[in-house]
Amino acid sequence: MPAVTVENPLVLPRITRPGLAATDRAPRTIVTATKQMEGAGFEVRRPFPSMDLRDADPFILLDHLGEVAYEPEEAKGAPWHPHRGFETVTYLLDGTFVHHDSHGGGGTINEGDTQWMTAGSGVLHDELPAEELVAKGGWFHGVQLWVNLPRAQKWVDPRYQDLRGSELTMLTSDDGGALVRLIAGELAGHRGPGWTYTPIAYAHASLNPGAQLNTPWPSEFTAMVYVLSGEGTVGAERRPLTEGQLAVLGPGDSISVTAADRQHNRTGALEVLLLGGKPINERVVQYGPFVMSDEREILQAIQDYQAGKMGSVPAEHVSGGRPGE
Ligand code: MN
């Protein structure tokens, strides 16, 4: 079963429906994610940055991986590469990822888990499907979100937050038909486990057919709804939204998402991400894996990387192969 679920959502804390005085945030733009290849050759859908949505402050990028059923030897990852100036947040719904970094860190992310990596001043890492997933094939589904760091925090020391699926804050909608996994930030007075330098809210919700999720959302935050899988509508006006589409919502203080009465996907539910945050409102210059505040800092990042100042690949991983290969 993908992601973390509970047998009976009715026992979970409920997100109280916002009052009549609340202003529902209406969709302002609908973006259809574009497909592209990443890493050693895996396909991602990327709603932003894109031609339709260049700026999603305080976020930089959202990559949707899968959902895909890999054949044996088909799964690929991203071999060693650097990052500086932001945080990568990898959330897995299905499958297993392993990662290593230049500081000797690393671990395994299983379905339902989130790996939060603050690249800060710089880190080298790899992100690969688990050996068994590569050998045998199998389902894979995940997302990677890039959260920008304010200029003053771009040089913090790299660090990880490994959030197990069991640590996520589990909530349900007022009608009990939606399961909400709060990954970071606050939702309707409940707090998720992820800790961020810049305030955000990030949740994965599964809505049963016909269910509605209506939740308060801070008016000073941006607000977006991305469909991982399934069919539904967003806003009081019920704008249709389908897999691979992102709705950028306008001003207000609540979000509403409704699942279509029939779902034809693997989980039988509308799977959405709710995300937004307080805009950092600073200049952003992105060059590949570096997100800085100006061109000079980008040049410095390239030089520092080439000079090995972001660390080096640990000796036991240099070959990239298994012992004896
Ligand atoms: Mn990376």
GROMACS .gro file of C-alpha atoms and ligand atoms in nm:
model
  326
    1MET     CA    1   0.000   0.000   0.000
    2PRO     CA    2   0.157   0.332  -0.102
    3ALA     CA    3   0.262   0.591   0.159
    4VAL     CA    4   0.155   0.569   0.522
    5THR     CA    5  -0.207   0.487   0.586
    6VAL     CA    6  -0.428   0.422   0.886
    7GLU     CA    7  -0.698   0.161   0.907
    8ASN     CA    8  -0.966   0.395   1.034
    9PRO     CA    9  -0.914   0.768   0.959
   10LEU     CA   10  -1.217   0.848   1.178
   11VAL     CA   11  -1.002   0.808   1.490
   12LEU     CA   12  -0.765   1.084   1.374
   13PRO     CA   13  -0.785   1.450   1.475
   14ARG     CA   14  -1.021   1.635   1.240
   15ILE     CA   15  -0.945   1.945   1.044
   16THR     CA   16  -1.238   2.167   1.133
   17ARG     CA   17  -1.405   2.320   0.832
   18PRO     CA   18  -1.313   2.691   0.813
   19GLY     CA   19  -1.594   2.924   0.918
   20LEU     CA   20  -1.818   3.123   0.687
   21ALA     CA   21  -1.594   3.428   0.732
   22ALA     CA   22  -1.302   3.242   0.569
   23THR     CA   23  -1.213   3.325   0.209
   24ASP     CA   24  -1.157   3.017  -0.004
   25ARG     CA   25  -0.846   3.054  -0.218
   26ALA     CA   26  -0.951   3.035  -0.584
   27PRO     CA   27  -0.719   2.886  -0.849
   28ARG     CA   28  -0.533   3.160  -1.031
   29THR     CA   29  -0.325   2.948  -1.268
   30ILE     CA   30  -0.332   2.580  -1.361
   31VAL     CA   31   0.005   2.445  -1.471
   32THR     CA   32   0.049   2.111  -1.646
   33ALA     CA   33   0.384   1.961  -1.550
   34THR     CA   34   0.633   1.912  -1.831
   35LYS     CA   35   0.827   1.588  -1.862
   36GLN     CA   36   1.203   1.575  -1.869
   37MET     CA   37   1.492   1.343  -1.800
   38GLU     CA   38   1.704   1.373  -1.488
   39GLY     CA   39   2.001   1.200  -1.326
   40ALA     CA   40   2.123   0.889  -1.506
   41GLY     CA   41   1.804   0.886  -1.716
   42PHE     CA   42   1.475   0.879  -1.525
   43GLU     CA   43   1.170   1.076  -1.620
   44VAL     CA   44   1.029   1.347  -1.394
   45ARG     CA   45   0.726   1.570  -1.425
   46ARG     CA   46   0.814   1.925  -1.326
   47PRO     CA   47   0.534   2.178  -1.269
   48PHE     CA   48   0.794   2.439  -1.170
   49PRO     CA   49   1.017   2.597  -1.265
   50SER     CA   50   0.852   2.589  -1.608
   51MET     CA   51   0.741   2.822  -1.885
   52ASP     CA   52   0.407   2.857  -1.707
   53LEU     CA   53   0.547   2.900  -1.358
   54ARG     CA   54   0.898   3.036  -1.325
   55ASP     CA   55   0.869   3.160  -0.969
   56ALA     CA   56   0.716   2.963  -0.681
   57ASP     CA   57   0.887   3.150  -0.393
   58PRO     CA   58   0.984   3.015  -0.134
   59PHE     CA   59   1.012   2.697  -0.346
   60ILE     CA   60   1.251   2.651  -0.635
   61LEU     CA   61   1.151   2.323  -0.796
   62LEU     CA   62   0.904   2.036  -0.772
   63ASP     CA   63   0.986   1.703  -0.939
   64HIS     CA   64   0.729   1.425  -0.953
   65LEU     CA   65   0.894   1.082  -1.003
   66GLY     CA   66   0.662   0.813  -1.129
   67GLU     CA   67   0.431   0.660  -1.047
   68VAL     CA   68   0.611   0.391  -1.245
   69ALA     CA   69   0.637   0.013  -1.246
   70TYR     CA   70   1.004  -0.051  -1.324
   71GLU     CA   71   1.113  -0.358  -1.515
   72PRO     CA   72   1.421  -0.538  -1.375
   73GLU     CA   73   1.741  -0.331  -1.430
   74GLU     CA   74   1.535  -0.032  -1.548
   75ALA     CA   75   1.535   0.190  -1.235
   76LYS     CA   76   1.795   0.466  -1.239
   77GLY     CA   77   1.898   0.733  -0.992
   78ALA     CA   78   2.110   1.044  -0.971
   79PRO     CA   79   2.483   0.966  -0.927
   80TRP     CA   80   2.712   1.196  -0.729
   81HIS     CA   81   2.632   1.566  -0.770
   82PRO     CA   82   2.662   1.883  -0.558
   83HIS     CA   83   2.406   2.123  -0.408
   84ARG     CA   84   2.441   2.461  -0.240
   85GLY     CA   85   2.205   2.730  -0.113
   86PHE     CA   86   1.876   2.546  -0.051
   87GLU     CA   87   1.706   2.234   0.092
   88THR     CA   88   1.594   1.922  -0.094
   89VAL     CA   89   1.292   1.741   0.047
   90THR     CA   90   1.238   1.389  -0.090
   91TYR     CA   91   0.909   1.220  -0.002
   92LEU     CA   92   0.845   0.864  -0.114
   93LEU     CA   93   0.501   0.716  -0.162
   94ASP     CA   94   0.630   0.389  -0.301
   95GLY     CA   95   0.966   0.217  -0.349
   96THR     CA   96   1.302   0.258  -0.177
   97PHE     CA   97   1.580   0.510  -0.226
   98VAL     CA   98   1.930   0.497  -0.085
   99HIS     CA   99   2.160   0.796  -0.054
  100HIS     CA  100   2.517   0.873   0.044
  101ASP     CA  101   2.693   1.204   0.095
  102SER     CA  102   3.038   1.354   0.109
  103HIS     CA  103   3.022   1.391   0.488
  104GLY     CA  104   2.986   1.017   0.538
  105GLY     CA  105   2.611   1.043   0.591
  106GLY     CA  106   2.352   0.836   0.417
  107GLY     CA  107   2.059   0.607   0.464
  108THR     CA  108   1.753   0.447   0.319
  109ILE     CA  109   1.421   0.616   0.248
  110ASN     CA  110   1.130   0.376   0.235
  111GLU     CA  111   0.771   0.437   0.131
  112GLY     CA  112   0.610   0.699   0.351
  113ASP     CA  113   0.946   0.843   0.457
  114THR     CA  114   1.084   1.189   0.393
  115GLN     CA  115   1.447   1.284   0.364
  116TRP     CA  116   1.510   1.648   0.432
  117MET     CA  117   1.855   1.761   0.326
  118THR     CA  118   1.968   2.114   0.400
  119ALA     CA  119   2.249   2.156   0.149
  120GLY     CA  120   2.341   2.497   0.294
  121SER     CA  121   2.707   2.577   0.225
  122GLY     CA  122   2.745   2.270   0.007
  123VAL     CA  123   2.725   1.894  -0.009
  124LEU     CA  124   2.788   1.617  -0.260
  125HIS     CA  125   2.543   1.331  -0.266
  126ASP     CA  126   2.390   1.052  -0.470
  127GLU     CA  127   2.028   0.937  -0.478
  128LEU     CA  128   1.968   0.587  -0.608
  129PRO     CA  129   1.687   0.332  -0.615
  130ALA     CA  130   1.763   0.044  -0.376
  131GLU     CA  131   1.965  -0.243  -0.527
  132GLU     CA  132   1.674  -0.482  -0.488
  133LEU     CA  133   1.438  -0.244  -0.670
  134VAL     CA  134   1.689  -0.218  -0.954
  135ALA     CA  135   1.740  -0.596  -0.973
  136LYS     CA  136   1.380  -0.708  -0.943
  137GLY     CA  137   1.192  -0.403  -1.067
  138GLY     CA  138   0.880  -0.278  -0.890
  139TRP     CA  139   0.672   0.026  -0.813
  140PHE     CA  140   0.828   0.364  -0.755
  141HIS     CA  141   0.654   0.692  -0.671
  142GLY     CA  142   0.801   0.999  -0.508
  143VAL     CA  143   0.847   1.375  -0.512
  144GLN     CA  144   1.140   1.603  -0.458
  145LEU     CA  145   1.076   1.961  -0.350
  146TRP     CA  146   1.346   2.228  -0.338
  147VAL     CA  147   1.294   2.485  -0.063
  148ASN     CA  148   1.500   2.800  -0.095
  149LEU     CA  149   1.712   2.933   0.189
  150PRO     CA  150   1.710   3.305   0.265
  151ARG     CA  151   2.036   3.476   0.166
  152ALA     CA  152   2.148   3.495   0.529
  153GLN     CA  153   2.111   3.116   0.570
  154LYS     CA  154   2.266   2.992   0.246
  155TRP     CA  155   2.592   2.919   0.427
  156VAL     CA  156   2.457   2.711   0.715
  157ASP     CA  157   2.620   2.371   0.772
  158PRO     CA  158   2.462   2.084   0.575
  159ARG     CA  159   2.231   1.861   0.775
  160TYR     CA  160   1.961   1.597   0.744
  161GLN     CA  161   1.624   1.535   0.893
  162ASP     CA  162   1.522   1.175   0.836
  163LEU     CA  163   1.148   1.170   0.889
  164ARG     CA  164   1.001   0.823   0.908
  165GLY     CA  165   0.650   0.774   0.777
  166SER     CA  166   0.535   0.688   1.129
  167GLU     CA  167   0.643   1.035   1.247
  168LEU     CA  168   0.417   1.225   1.011
  169THR     CA  169   0.122   1.406   1.167
  170MET     CA  170  -0.190   1.221   1.055
  171LEU     CA  171  -0.518   1.411   1.029
  172THR     CA  172  -0.854   1.368   0.863
  173SER     CA  173  -1.097   1.604   0.696
  174ASP     CA  174  -1.419   1.724   0.854
  175ASP     CA  175  -1.611   1.457   0.656
  176GLY     CA  176  -1.361   1.186   0.755
  177GLY     CA  177  -1.306   1.101   0.388
  178ALA     CA  178  -0.953   1.238   0.353
  179LEU     CA  179  -0.630   1.120   0.510
  180VAL     CA  180  -0.385   1.408   0.553
  181ARG     CA  181  -0.016   1.345   0.624
  182LEU     CA  182   0.143   1.665   0.745
  183ILE     CA  183   0.514   1.658   0.659
  184ALA     CA  184   0.620   2.009   0.761
  185GLY     CA  185   0.472   2.326   0.901
  186GLU     CA  186   0.132   2.378   1.053
  187LEU     CA  187  -0.213   2.286   0.933
  188ALA     CA  188  -0.529   2.381   1.121
  189GLY     CA  189  -0.336   2.410   1.447
  190HIS     CA  190  -0.149   2.080   1.405
  191ARG     CA  191   0.226   2.066   1.352
  192GLY     CA  192   0.425   1.841   1.119
  193PRO     CA  193   0.770   1.700   1.203
  194GLY     CA  194   0.977   1.875   0.933
  195TRP     CA  195   1.174   2.181   1.041
  196THR     CA  196   1.245   2.457   0.790
  197TYR     CA  197   1.446   2.776   0.788
  198THR     CA  198   1.170   2.957   0.605
  199PRO     CA  199   0.808   2.896   0.715
  200ILE     CA  200   0.621   2.654   0.489
  201ALA     CA  201   0.339   2.402   0.506
  202TYR     CA  202   0.366   2.073   0.317
  203ALA     CA  203   0.116   1.786   0.325
  204HIS     CA  204   0.010   1.480   0.125
  205ALA     CA  205  -0.364   1.412   0.128
  206SER     CA  206  -0.554   1.108  -0.001
  207LEU     CA  207  -0.921   1.184  -0.064
  208ASN     CA  208  -1.171   0.903  -0.103
  209PRO     CA  209  -1.410   0.933  -0.400
  210GLY     CA  210  -1.646   1.226  -0.336
  211ALA     CA  211  -1.464   1.343  -0.022
  212GLN     CA  212  -1.383   1.706   0.041
  213LEU     CA  213  -1.089   1.856   0.225
  214ASN     CA  214  -1.146   2.209   0.345
  215THR     CA  215  -0.863   2.345   0.556
  216PRO     CA  216  -0.746   2.678   0.692
  217TRP     CA  217  -0.428   2.805   0.525
  218PRO     CA  218  -0.223   3.106   0.639
  219SER     CA  219  -0.311   3.411   0.428
  220GLU     CA  220   0.056   3.522   0.426
  221PHE     CA  221   0.159   3.189   0.265
  222THR     CA  222   0.152   3.107  -0.102
  223ALA     CA  223  -0.080   2.812  -0.172
  224MET     CA  224  -0.058   2.536  -0.433
  225VAL     CA  225  -0.230   2.203  -0.493
  226TYR     CA  226  -0.052   1.939  -0.702
  227VAL     CA  227  -0.225   1.619  -0.818
  228LEU     CA  228  -0.001   1.313  -0.784
  229SER     CA  229  -0.274   1.081  -0.905
  230GLY     CA  230  -0.650   1.075  -0.950
  231GLU     CA  231  -0.914   1.331  -1.043
  232GLY     CA  232  -1.079   1.615  -0.859
  233THR     CA  233  -1.150   1.984  -0.835
  234VAL     CA  234  -1.002   2.274  -0.645
  235GLY     CA  235  -1.168   2.583  -0.499
  236ALA     CA  236  -1.531   2.668  -0.438
  237GLU     CA  237  -1.576   2.707  -0.814
  238ARG     CA  238  -1.466   2.341  -0.856
  239ARG     CA  239  -1.197   2.385  -1.120
  240PRO     CA  240  -1.104   2.038  -1.255
  241LEU     CA  241  -0.754   1.919  -1.174
  242THR     CA  242  -0.596   1.594  -1.285
  243GLU     CA  243  -0.272   1.399  -1.248
  244GLY     CA  244   0.036   1.609  -1.316
  245GLN     CA  245  -0.144   1.942  -1.277
  246LEU     CA  246  -0.067   2.214  -1.025
  247ALA     CA  247  -0.312   2.483  -0.919
  248VAL     CA  248  -0.162   2.808  -0.795
  249LEU     CA  249  -0.418   2.960  -0.564
  250GLY     CA  250  -0.499   3.328  -0.515
  251PRO     CA  251  -0.546   3.521  -0.190
  252GLY     CA  252  -0.759   3.398   0.099
  253ASP     CA  253  -0.729   3.193   0.414
  254SER     CA  254  -0.858   2.845   0.330
  255ILE     CA  255  -0.807   2.574   0.069
  256SER     CA  256  -1.068   2.334  -0.062
  257VAL     CA  257  -1.008   2.020  -0.267
  258THR     CA  258  -1.280   1.776  -0.374
  259ALA     CA  259  -1.227   1.425  -0.510
  260ALA     CA  260  -1.424   1.312  -0.814
  261ASP     CA  261  -1.689   1.045  -0.747
  262ARG     CA  262  -1.490   0.790  -0.946
  263GLN     CA  263  -1.115   0.733  -0.932
  264HIS     CA  264  -0.938   0.516  -1.187
  265ASN     CA  265  -0.588   0.513  -1.036
  266ARG     CA  266  -0.406   0.248  -0.836
  267THR     CA  267  -0.498   0.380  -0.490
  268GLY     CA  268  -0.862   0.456  -0.571
  269ALA     CA  269  -0.820   0.798  -0.408
  270LEU     CA  270  -0.731   1.149  -0.519
  271GLU     CA  271  -0.369   1.195  -0.413
  272VAL     CA  272  -0.266   1.560  -0.375
  273LEU     CA  273   0.014   1.765  -0.229
  274LEU     CA  274  -0.077   2.087  -0.051
  275LEU     CA  275   0.217   2.322  -0.033
  276GLY     CA  276   0.297   2.685   0.027
  277GLY     CA  277   0.509   2.915   0.235
  278LYS     CA  278   0.607   3.264   0.323
  279PRO     CA  279   0.777   3.420   0.019
  280ILE     CA  280   1.142   3.504   0.082
  281ASN     CA  281   1.125   3.795  -0.164
  282GLU     CA  282   1.491   3.790  -0.254
  283ARG     CA  283   1.663   3.760  -0.588
  284VAL     CA  284   1.714   3.397  -0.694
  285VAL     CA  285   1.981   3.283  -0.939
  286GLN     CA  286   1.971   2.911  -1.013
  287TYR     CA  287   2.242   2.734  -1.205
  288GLY     CA  288   2.181   2.359  -1.213
  289PRO     CA  289   2.227   2.228  -0.857
  290PHE     CA  290   2.317   2.567  -0.708
  291VAL     CA  291   2.060   2.824  -0.592
  292MET     CA  292   2.218   3.153  -0.489
  293SER     CA  293   2.139   3.524  -0.472
  294ASP     CA  294   2.357   3.655  -0.753
  295GLU     CA  295   2.586   3.549  -1.038
  296ARG     CA  296   2.902   3.604  -0.837
  297GLU     CA  297   2.786   3.349  -0.578
  298ILE     CA  298   2.709   3.101  -0.857
  299LEU     CA  299   3.061   3.139  -0.997
  300GLN     CA  300   3.199   3.088  -0.649
  301ALA     CA  301   2.985   2.774  -0.606
  302ILE     CA  302   3.123   2.627  -0.931
  303GLN     CA  303   3.481   2.710  -0.826
  304ASP     CA  304   3.430   2.572  -0.474
  305TYR     CA  305   3.282   2.252  -0.616
  306GLN     CA  306   3.570   2.208  -0.859
  307ALA     CA  307   3.819   2.275  -0.579
  308GLY     CA  308   3.659   2.000  -0.368
  309LYS     CA  309   3.531   2.243  -0.102
  310MET     CA  310   3.188   2.079  -0.097
  311GLY     CA  311   3.355   1.755   0.003
  312SER     CA  312   3.462   1.458  -0.203
  313VAL     CA  313   3.306   1.125  -0.288
  314PRO     CA  314   3.382   0.878  -0.006
  315ALA     CA  315   3.642   0.621  -0.115
  316GLU     CA  316   3.413   0.321  -0.079
  317HIS     CA  317   3.170   0.474  -0.330
  318VAL     CA  318   3.410   0.605  -0.592
  319SER     CA  319   3.378   0.305  -0.823
  320GLY     CA  320   2.999   0.333  -0.822
  321GLY     CA  321   2.987  -0.043  -0.866
  322ARG     CA  322   2.959  -0.347  -0.646
  323PRO     CA  323   3.274  -0.506  -0.505
  324GLY     CA  324   3.450  -0.713  -0.770
  325GLU     CA  325   3.303  -0.520  -1.061
  326MN      MN  326   2.034   1.590  -0.538
   0.00000   0.00000   0.00000
